[in-house]
Coordinates of C-alpha atoms and ligand atoms in Angstrom, one line a residue:
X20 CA 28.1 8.5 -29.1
X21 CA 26.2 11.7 -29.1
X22 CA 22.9 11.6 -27.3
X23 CA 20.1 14.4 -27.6
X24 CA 20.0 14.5 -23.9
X25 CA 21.7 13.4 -20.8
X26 CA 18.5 12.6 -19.0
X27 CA 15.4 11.5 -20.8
X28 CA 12.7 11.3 -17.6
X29 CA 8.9 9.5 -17.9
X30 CA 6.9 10.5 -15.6
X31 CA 6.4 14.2 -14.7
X32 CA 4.5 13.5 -10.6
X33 CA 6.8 14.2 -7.6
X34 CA 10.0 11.6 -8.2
X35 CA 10.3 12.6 -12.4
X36 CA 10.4 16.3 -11.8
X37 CA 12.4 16.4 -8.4
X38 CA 15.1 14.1 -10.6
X39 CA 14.8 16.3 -13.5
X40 CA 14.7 19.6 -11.8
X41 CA 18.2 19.0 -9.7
X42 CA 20.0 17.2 -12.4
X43 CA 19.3 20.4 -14.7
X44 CA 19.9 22.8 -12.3
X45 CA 22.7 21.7 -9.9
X46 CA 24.6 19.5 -12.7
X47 CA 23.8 21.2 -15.3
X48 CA 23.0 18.0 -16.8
X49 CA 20.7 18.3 -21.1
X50 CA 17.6 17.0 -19.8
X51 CA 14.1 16.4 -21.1
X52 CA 10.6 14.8 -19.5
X53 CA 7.8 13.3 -20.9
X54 CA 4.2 13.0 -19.3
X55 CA 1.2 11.7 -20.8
X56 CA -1.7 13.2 -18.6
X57 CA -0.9 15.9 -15.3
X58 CA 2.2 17.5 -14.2
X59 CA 2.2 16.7 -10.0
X60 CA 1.3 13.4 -11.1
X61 CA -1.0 11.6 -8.3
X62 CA 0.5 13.2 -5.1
X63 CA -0.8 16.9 -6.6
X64 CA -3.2 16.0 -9.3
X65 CA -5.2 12.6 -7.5
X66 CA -3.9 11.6 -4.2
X67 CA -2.1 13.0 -1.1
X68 CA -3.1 17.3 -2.2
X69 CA -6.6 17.0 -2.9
X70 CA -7.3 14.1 -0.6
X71 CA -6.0 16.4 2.3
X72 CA -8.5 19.0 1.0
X73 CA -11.6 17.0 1.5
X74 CA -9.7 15.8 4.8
X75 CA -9.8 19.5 5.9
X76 CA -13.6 19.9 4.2
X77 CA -14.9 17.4 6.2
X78 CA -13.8 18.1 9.1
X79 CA -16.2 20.8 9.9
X80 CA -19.3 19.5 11.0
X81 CA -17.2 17.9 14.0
X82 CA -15.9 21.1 14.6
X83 CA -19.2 22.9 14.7
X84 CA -20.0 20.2 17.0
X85 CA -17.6 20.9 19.6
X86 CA -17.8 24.4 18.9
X87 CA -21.4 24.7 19.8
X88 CA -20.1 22.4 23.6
X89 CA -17.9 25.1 23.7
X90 CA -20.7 27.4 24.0
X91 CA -20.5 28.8 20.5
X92 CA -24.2 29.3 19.1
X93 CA -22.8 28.0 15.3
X94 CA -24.8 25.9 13.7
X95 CA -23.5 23.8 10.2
X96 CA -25.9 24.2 6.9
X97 CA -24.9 22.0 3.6
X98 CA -21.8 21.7 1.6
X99 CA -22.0 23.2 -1.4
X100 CA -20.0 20.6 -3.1
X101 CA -19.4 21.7 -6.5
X102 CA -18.1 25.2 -4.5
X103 CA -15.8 22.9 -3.1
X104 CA -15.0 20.8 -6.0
X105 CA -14.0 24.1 -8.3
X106 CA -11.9 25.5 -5.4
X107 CA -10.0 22.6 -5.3
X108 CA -9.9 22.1 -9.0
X109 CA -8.8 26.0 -9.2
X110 CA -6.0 25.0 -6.2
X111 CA -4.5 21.8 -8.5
X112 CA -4.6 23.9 -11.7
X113 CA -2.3 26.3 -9.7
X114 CA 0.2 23.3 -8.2
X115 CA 0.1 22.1 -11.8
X116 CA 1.3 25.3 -12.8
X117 CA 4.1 25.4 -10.6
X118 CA 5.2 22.0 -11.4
X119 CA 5.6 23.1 -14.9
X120 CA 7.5 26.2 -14.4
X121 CA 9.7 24.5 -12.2
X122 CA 11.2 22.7 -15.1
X123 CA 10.8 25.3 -17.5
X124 CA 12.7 27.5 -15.1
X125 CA 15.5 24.5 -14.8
X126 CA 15.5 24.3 -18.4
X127 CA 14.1 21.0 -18.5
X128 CA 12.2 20.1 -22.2
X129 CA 8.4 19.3 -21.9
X130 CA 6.7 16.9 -23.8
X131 CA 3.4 16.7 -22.9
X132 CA 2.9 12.8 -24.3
X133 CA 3.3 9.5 -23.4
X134 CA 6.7 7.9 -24.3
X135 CA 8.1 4.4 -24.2
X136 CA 11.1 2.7 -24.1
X137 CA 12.6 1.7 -27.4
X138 CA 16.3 0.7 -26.6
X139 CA 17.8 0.9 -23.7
X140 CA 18.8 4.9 -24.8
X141 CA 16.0 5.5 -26.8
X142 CA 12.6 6.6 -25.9
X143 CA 9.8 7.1 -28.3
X144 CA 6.7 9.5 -28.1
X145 CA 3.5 9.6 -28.7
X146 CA 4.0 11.5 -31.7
X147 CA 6.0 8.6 -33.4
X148 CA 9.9 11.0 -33.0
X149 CA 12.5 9.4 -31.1
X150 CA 14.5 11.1 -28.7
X151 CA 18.0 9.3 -27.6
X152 CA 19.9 9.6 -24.1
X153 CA 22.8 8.9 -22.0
X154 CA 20.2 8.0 -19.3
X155 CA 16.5 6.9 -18.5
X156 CA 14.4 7.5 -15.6
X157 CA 11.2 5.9 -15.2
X158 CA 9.4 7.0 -12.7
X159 CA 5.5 6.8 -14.1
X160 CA 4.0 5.7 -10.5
X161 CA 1.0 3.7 -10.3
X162 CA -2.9 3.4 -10.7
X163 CA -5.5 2.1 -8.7
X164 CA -6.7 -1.2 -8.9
X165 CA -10.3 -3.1 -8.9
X166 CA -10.6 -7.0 -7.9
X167 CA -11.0 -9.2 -10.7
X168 CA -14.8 -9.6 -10.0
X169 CA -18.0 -9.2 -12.7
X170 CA -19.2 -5.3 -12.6
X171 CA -16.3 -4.4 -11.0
X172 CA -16.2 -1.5 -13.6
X173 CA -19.9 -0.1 -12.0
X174 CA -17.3 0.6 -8.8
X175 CA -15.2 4.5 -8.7
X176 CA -11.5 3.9 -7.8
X177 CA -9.4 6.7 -5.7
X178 CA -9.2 8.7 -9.0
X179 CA -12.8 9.3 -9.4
X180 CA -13.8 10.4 -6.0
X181 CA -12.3 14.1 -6.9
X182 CA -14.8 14.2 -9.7
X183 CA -18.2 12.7 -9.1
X184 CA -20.6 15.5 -9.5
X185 CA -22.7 14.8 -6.9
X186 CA -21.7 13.2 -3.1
X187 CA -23.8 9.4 -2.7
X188 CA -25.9 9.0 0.1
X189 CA -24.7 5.9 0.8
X190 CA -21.3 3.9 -0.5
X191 CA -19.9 1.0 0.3
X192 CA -15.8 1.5 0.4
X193 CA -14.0 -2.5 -0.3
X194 CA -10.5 -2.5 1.2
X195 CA -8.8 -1.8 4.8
X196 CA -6.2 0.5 4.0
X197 CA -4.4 3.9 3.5
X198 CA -7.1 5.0 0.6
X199 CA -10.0 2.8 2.4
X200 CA -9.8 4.0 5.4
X201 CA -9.1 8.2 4.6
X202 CA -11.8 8.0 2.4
X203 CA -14.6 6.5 4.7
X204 CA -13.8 9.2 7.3
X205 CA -13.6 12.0 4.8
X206 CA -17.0 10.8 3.6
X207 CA -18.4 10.3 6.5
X208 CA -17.5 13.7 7.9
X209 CA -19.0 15.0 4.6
X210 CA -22.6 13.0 5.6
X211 CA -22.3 10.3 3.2
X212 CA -23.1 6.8 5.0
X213 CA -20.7 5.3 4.8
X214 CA -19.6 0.9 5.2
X215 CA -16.6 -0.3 4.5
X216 CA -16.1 -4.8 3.4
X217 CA -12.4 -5.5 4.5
X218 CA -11.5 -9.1 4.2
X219 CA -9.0 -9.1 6.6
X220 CA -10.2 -9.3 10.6
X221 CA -8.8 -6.0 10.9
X222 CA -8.5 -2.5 9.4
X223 CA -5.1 -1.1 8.3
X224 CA -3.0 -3.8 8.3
X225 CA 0.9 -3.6 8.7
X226 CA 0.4 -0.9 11.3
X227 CA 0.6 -1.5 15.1
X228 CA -2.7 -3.7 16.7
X229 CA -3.5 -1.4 19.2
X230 CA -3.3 1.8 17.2
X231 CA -5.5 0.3 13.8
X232 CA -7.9 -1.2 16.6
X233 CA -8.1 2.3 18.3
X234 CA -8.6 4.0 14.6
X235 CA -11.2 0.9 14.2
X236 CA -13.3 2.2 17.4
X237 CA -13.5 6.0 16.7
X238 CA -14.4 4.9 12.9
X239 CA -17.2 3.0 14.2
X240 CA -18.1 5.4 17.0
X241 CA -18.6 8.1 14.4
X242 CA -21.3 5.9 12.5
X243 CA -18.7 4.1 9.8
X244 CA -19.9 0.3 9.4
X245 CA -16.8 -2.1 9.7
X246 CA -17.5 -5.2 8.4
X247 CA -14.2 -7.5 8.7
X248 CA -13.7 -10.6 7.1
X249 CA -15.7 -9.5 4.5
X250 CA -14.6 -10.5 0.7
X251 CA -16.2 -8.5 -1.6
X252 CA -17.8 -11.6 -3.9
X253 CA -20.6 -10.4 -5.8
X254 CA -22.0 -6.9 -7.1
X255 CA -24.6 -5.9 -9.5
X256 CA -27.0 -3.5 -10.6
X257 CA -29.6 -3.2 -7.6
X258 CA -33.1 -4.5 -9.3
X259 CA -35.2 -2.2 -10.7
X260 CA -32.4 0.0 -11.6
X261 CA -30.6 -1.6 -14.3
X262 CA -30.9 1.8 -16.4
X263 CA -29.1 4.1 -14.4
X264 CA -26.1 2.0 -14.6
X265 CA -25.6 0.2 -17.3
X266 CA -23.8 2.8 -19.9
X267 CA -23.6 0.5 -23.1
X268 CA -20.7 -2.2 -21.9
X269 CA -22.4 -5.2 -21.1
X270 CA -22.0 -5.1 -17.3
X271 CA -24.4 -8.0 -17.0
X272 CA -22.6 -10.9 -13.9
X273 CA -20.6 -13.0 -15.3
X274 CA -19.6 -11.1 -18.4
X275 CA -16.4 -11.9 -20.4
X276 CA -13.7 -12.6 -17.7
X277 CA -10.9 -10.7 -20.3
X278 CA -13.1 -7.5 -20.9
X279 CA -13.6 -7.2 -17.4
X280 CA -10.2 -7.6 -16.5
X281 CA -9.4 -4.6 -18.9
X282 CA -12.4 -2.4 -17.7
X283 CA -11.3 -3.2 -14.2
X284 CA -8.0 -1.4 -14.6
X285 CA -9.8 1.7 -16.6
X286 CA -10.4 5.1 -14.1
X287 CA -14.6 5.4 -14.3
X288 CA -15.4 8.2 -16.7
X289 CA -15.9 11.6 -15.0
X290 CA -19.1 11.9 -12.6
X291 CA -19.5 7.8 -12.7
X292 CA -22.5 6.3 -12.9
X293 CA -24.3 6.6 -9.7
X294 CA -27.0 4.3 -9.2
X295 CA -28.1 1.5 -7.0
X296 CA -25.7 -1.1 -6.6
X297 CA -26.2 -4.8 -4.9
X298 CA -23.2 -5.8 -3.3
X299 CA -22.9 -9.1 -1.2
X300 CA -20.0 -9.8 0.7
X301 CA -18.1 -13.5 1.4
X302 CA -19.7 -13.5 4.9
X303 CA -23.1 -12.8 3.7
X304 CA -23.3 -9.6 4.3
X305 CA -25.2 -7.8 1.5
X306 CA -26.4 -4.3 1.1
X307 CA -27.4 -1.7 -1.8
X308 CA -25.5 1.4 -1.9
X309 CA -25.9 4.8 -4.3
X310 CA -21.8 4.1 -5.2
X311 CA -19.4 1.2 -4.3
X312 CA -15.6 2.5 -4.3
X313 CA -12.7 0.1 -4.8
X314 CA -9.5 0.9 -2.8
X315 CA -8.1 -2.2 -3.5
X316 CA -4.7 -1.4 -3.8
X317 CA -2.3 0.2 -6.8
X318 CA -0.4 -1.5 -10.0
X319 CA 3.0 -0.2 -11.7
X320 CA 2.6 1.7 -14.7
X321 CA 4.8 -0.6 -16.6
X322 CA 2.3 -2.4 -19.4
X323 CA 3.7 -1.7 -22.7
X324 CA 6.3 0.9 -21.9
X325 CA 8.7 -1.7 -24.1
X326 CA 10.7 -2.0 -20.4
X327 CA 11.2 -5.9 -21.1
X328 CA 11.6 -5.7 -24.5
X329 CA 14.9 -3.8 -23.8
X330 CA 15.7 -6.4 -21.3
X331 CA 14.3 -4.2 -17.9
X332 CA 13.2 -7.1 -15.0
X333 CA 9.9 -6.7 -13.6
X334 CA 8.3 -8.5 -10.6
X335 CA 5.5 -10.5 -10.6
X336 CA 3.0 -7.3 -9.4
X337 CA 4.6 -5.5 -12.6
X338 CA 6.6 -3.5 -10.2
X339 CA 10.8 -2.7 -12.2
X340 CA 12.9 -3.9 -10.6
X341 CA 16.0 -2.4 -8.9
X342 CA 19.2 -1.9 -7.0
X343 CA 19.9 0.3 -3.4
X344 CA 20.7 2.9 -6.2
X345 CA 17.3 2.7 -8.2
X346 CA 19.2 1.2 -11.1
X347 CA 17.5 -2.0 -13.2
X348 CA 19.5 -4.6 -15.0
X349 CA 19.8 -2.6 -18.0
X350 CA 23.1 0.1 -17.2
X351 CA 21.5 3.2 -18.5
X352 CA 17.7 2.8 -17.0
X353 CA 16.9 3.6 -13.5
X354 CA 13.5 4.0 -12.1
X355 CA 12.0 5.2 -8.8
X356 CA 9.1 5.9 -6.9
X357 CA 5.9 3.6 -7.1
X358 CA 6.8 2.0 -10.2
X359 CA 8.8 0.2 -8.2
X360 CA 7.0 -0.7 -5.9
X361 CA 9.6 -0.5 -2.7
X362 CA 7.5 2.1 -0.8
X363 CA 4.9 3.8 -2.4
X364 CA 4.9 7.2 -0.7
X365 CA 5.5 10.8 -2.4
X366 CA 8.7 11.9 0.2
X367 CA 10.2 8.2 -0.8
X368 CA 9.9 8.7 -4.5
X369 CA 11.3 12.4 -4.1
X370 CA 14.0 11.1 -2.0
X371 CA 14.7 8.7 -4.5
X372 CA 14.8 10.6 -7.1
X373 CA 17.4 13.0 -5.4
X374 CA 19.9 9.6 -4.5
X375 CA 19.8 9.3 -8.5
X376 CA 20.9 12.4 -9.0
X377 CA 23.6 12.0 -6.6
X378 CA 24.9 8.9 -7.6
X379 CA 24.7 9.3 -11.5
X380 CA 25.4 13.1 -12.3
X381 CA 27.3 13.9 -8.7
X382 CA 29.6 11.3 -9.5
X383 CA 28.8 9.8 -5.9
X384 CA 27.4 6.9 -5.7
X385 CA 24.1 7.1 -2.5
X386 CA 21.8 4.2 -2.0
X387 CA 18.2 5.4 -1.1
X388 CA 17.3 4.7 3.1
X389 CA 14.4 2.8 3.0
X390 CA 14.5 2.3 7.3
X391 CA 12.7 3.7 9.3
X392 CA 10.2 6.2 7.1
X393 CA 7.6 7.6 9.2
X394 CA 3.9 8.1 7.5
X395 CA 0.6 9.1 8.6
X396 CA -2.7 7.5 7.7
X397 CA -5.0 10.8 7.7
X398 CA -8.0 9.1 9.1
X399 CA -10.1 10.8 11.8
X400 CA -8.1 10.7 14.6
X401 CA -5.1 10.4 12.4
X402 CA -2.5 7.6 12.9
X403 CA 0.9 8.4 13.0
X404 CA 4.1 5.9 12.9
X405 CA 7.3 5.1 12.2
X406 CA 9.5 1.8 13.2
X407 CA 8.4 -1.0 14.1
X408 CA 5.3 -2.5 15.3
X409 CA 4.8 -4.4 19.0
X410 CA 4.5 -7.1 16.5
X411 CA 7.3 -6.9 14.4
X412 CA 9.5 -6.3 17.6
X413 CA 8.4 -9.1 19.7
X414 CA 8.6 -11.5 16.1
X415 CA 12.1 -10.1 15.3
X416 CA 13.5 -12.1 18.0
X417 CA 16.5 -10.0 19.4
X418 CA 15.6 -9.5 23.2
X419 CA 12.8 -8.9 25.1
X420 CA 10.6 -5.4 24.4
X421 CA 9.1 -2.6 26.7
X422 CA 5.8 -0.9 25.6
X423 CA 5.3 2.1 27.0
X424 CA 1.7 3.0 26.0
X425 CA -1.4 5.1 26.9
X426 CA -4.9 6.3 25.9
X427 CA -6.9 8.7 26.8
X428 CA -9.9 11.2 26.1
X429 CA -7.7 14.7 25.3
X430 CA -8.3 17.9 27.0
X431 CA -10.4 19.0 23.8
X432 CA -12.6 16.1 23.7
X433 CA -13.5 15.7 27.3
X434 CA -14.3 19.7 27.5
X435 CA -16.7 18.7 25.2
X436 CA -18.1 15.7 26.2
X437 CA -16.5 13.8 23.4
X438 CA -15.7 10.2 23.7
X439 CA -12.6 9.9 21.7
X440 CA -9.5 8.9 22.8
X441 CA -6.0 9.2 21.8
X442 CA -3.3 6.4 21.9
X443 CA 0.7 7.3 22.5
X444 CA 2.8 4.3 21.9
X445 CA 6.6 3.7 22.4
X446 CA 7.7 0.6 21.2
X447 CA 11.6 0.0 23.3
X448 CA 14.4 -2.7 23.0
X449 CA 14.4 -3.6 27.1
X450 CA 18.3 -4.2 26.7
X451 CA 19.5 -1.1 24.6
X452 CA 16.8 1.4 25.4
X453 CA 16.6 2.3 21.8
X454 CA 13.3 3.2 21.1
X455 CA 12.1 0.6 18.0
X456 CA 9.0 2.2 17.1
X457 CA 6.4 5.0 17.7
X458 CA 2.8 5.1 17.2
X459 CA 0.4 8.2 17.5
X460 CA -3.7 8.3 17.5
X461 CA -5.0 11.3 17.7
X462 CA -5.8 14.6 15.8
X463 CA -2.8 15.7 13.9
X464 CA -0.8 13.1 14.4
X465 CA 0.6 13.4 10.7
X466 CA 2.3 16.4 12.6
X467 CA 3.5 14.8 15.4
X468 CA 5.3 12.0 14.3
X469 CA 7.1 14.3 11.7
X470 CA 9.0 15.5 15.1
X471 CA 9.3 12.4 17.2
X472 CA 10.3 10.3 13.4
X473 CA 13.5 12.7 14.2
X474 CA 14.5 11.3 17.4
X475 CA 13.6 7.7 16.4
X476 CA 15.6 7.7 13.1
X477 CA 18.6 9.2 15.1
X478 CA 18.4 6.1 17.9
X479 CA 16.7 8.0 20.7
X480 CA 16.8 5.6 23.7
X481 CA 13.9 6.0 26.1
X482 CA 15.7 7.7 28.5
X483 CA 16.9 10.5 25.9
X484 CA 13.1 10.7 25.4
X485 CA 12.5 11.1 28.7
X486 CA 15.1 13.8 29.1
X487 CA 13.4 16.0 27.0
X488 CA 11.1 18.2 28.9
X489 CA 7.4 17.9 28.5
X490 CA 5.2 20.8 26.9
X491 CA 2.3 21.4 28.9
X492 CA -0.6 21.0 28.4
X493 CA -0.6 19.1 25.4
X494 CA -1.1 15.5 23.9
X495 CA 2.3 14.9 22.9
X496 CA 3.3 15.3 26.2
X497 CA 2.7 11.6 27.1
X498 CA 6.2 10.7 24.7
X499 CA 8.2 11.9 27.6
X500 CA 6.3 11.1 30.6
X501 CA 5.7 7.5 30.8
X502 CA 7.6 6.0 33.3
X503 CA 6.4 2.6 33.4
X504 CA 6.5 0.1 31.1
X505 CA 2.6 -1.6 30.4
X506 CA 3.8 -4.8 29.4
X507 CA 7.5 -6.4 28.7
X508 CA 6.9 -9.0 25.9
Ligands
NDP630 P1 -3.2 -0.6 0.6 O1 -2.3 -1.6 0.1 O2 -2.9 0.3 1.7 O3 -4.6 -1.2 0.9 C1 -5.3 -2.1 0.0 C2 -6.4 -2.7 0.7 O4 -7.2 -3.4 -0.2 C3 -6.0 -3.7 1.8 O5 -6.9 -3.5 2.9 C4 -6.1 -5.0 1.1 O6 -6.4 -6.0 2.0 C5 -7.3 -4.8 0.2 N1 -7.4 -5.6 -1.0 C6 -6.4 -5.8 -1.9 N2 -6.9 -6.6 -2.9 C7 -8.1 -6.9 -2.6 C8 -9.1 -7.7 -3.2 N3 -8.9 -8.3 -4.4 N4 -10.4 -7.8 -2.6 C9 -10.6 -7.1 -1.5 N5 -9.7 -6.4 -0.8 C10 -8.5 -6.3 -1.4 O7 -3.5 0.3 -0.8 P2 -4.2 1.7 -1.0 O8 -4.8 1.5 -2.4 O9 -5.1 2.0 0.1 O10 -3.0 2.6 -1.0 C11 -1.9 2.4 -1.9 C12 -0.6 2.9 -1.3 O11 -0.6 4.3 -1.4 C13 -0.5 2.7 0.2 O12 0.0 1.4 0.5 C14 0.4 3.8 0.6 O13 1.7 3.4 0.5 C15 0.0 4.9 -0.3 N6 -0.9 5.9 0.3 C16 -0.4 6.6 1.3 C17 -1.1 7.6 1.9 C18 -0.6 8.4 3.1 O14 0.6 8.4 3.2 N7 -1.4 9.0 3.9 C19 -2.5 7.8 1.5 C20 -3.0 6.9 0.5 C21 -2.2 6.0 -0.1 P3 -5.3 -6.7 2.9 O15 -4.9 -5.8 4.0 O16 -5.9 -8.0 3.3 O17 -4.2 -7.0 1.9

């Protein structure tokens, strides 16, 4: 049978035009891509890019800070936000724009419009035309998510926070991790007052204790308000106020369950409604803040793409499900990247998409390496880390485990009289010497566990570590100079 393409993709963020671009271009492969909203998708257009932006943009008053102990006479004046927001708007018009010629370039065919699955070879658009294939690749990512709660849609999701026209004075962030966490620090370097309700006891969970409860400490140190064990369980318009919120939905409490449900998942229109805003917490705290901001986790884009229709298993979070080669139950679908929820991280769903290529157009057959990814959470210190926790060493139950682990206030800081500290931690199988796990705290960690991921992913023993001479003077120096072991567990 004849198809109009080879490769029909959804989805045009990192994964869909990574997959497409090769396929055209190295296998010469008839392929077209669909997306309904932003080429870049939310790495370029809503997450990792511009995030990193307002990391960088907020990080000046700090450095004025230590600048002025330094001796500098410097002295920080106000942000002219909407300066900042066009730059950056200017910046992501330009990444779009490379996105796009990137496929145009591969000869990949654009359609800027939603499309669905209609068989398990067709895909319809928008536009009502149907366009048939030898293969589909979903790869349509995810969207942020707000609790199931009355006047949850008064609350900004990750989405928003690039577009709010004004900063707030004071927000409350719900949730304790990657988004949660960045945000509060970007915020709070950008003067917003900032308190975060987690309901978990601690921050940033799934990463190593001693690293999220050193990330915890410098939060709190720089004036972020940590309240743990803190289930977000009531918000409303703060009284008195009522008018500068509600926007013609009923957002009264206890409003249809259903339309709130449907709200919840909707991004807040731009520059949401800022206005005073009750919130109350399961452990009685309570506050009013100018903005509350859900980062409360993401969902599959999977509702009605017709994916079960043509017989395409999801999980029970939505996410497709898959094989080691990104493959669903149906032959000629595959999907990758946060749809599927494996792990939701823009270098995964790239490499992903890249295995796909391999495997269905090179003719040889790669299953994606989910082990031992290394990610940064781009707090303030950052955190980097890769392998496994103390934790998840000790509970894995194969021998007993060194930790090799220290903190201290960096040459930087204590120039300056600063208080925070840094955290290197080496996580190392007592029998085998392989080290299990790494963990980093401190300013540009992102960077440094790009480089020590390398020696971790390749089995580096401690002693291999070790071998490697230090660089003087510098934080990182601490990976190869612990000698002793703090604790064997
Ligand atoms: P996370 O899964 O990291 O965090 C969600 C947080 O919300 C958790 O603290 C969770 O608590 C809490 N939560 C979930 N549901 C509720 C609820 N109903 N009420 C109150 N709290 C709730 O998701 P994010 O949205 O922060 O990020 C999504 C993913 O995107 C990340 O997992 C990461 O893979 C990726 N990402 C990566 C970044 C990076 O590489 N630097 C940056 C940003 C995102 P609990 O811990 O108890 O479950």
């Amino acid at each position: 049978m004849a198809f109009d393409y080879d490769l029909f993709v959804i989805g045009g963020g990192s994964g869909g035009v990574r997959a497409a671009r090769v396929a055209a271009s190295e296998t010469g492969a008839k392929v077209a891509l669909a997306e309904e909203s932003r080429y870049g998708g939310t790495c370029v257009i809503r997450g990792c890019v511009p995030k990193k932006m307002m990391v960088f943009a907020s990080s000046y008053p700090a450095a004025m800070e230590e600048a002025q102990a330094y001796g500098w006479d410097v002295t920080t004046g106000p942000l002219d936000w909407p300066k900042f927001q066009q730059k950056m708007a200017g910046e992501l018009d330009r990444l779009e724009g490379v996105y796009r010629s990137i496929l145009s370039k591969a000869g990949v065919e654009t359609f800027d419009q939603r499309a669905t699955i209609a068989d398990p070879h067709t895909v319809k658009l928008a536009d009502g035309t149907t366009k048939t294939a030898k293969h589909i690749l979903i790869a349509t990512g995810g969207r942020p998510t707000r609790p199931d709660l009355p006047n949850a849609h008064l609350g900004i999701v990750s989405d928003d926070i690039f577009h709010l026209e004004t900063l707030p004075k004071k927000i409350l962030i719900v949730g304790g991790g990657y988004i949660a966490c960045e945000f509060a620090c970007i915020l709070n370097g950008l003067g917003v007052d900032v308190t975060i309700f987690h309901r978990g006891a601690q921050i940033l969970r799934g990463f190593d204790d001693e690293a999220r409860g050193l990330v915890a400490d410098v939060m709190r140190s720089k004036g972020i308000t940590i309240h743990t064990g803190a289930s977000i369980l009531e918000m409303a318009p703060a009284e008195g106020h009522e008018a500068n919120i509600l926007t013609g939905s009923d957002a009264s409490m206890g409003a249809d369950a259903e339309m709130q449900a449907d709200l919840a998942d909707e991004t807040s229109p731009k520059g949401a409604a800022i206005g005073p805003i009750w919130a109350k917490a399961m452990n009685g705290q309570e506050g009013v803040f100018d903005m509350v901001f859900f980062a409360t986790g993401r969902r599959p884009n999977t509702d009605d793409m017709g994916l079960e229709e043509a017989g395409v298993a999801l999980k029970r979070n939505g996410a497709i499900s898959v094989d080691d080669y990104s493959q669903t139950g149906v032959p000629s679908i595959y999907a990758i990247g946060d749809v599927t929820g494996r792990v939701e991280l823009t270098p995964v769903a790239i490499r992903e998409g890249m295995k796909f290529v391999e495997t269905v157009f090179k003719g040889n057959p790669t299953p994606v390496d989910h082990e031992l990814i290394p990610s940064a959470v781009f707090t303030q210190p950052e955190l980097g880390t890769i392998g496994m926790t103390e934790q998840e060493a000790i509970e894995r139950d194969a021998g007993p485990v060194e930790i090799y682990a220290t903190s201290f206030r960096p040459m930087k800081q204590a120039f300056a009289d600063g208080t925070d500290r840094v955290l290197m931690k080496l996580v190392v199988d007592k029998e085998s010497r392989t080290v299990l796990g790494c963990h980093i705290v401190a300013p540009d960690a992102g960077e440094m566990i790009q480089l020590a991921g390398i020696a971790v992913k390749m089995g580096a023993t401690k002693e291999q570590f070790d071998a490697t001479c230090a660089v003087h003077p510098t934080m990182a120096e601490e990976l190869v100079t612990m000698r002793h072991p703090v604790r064997t567990a």
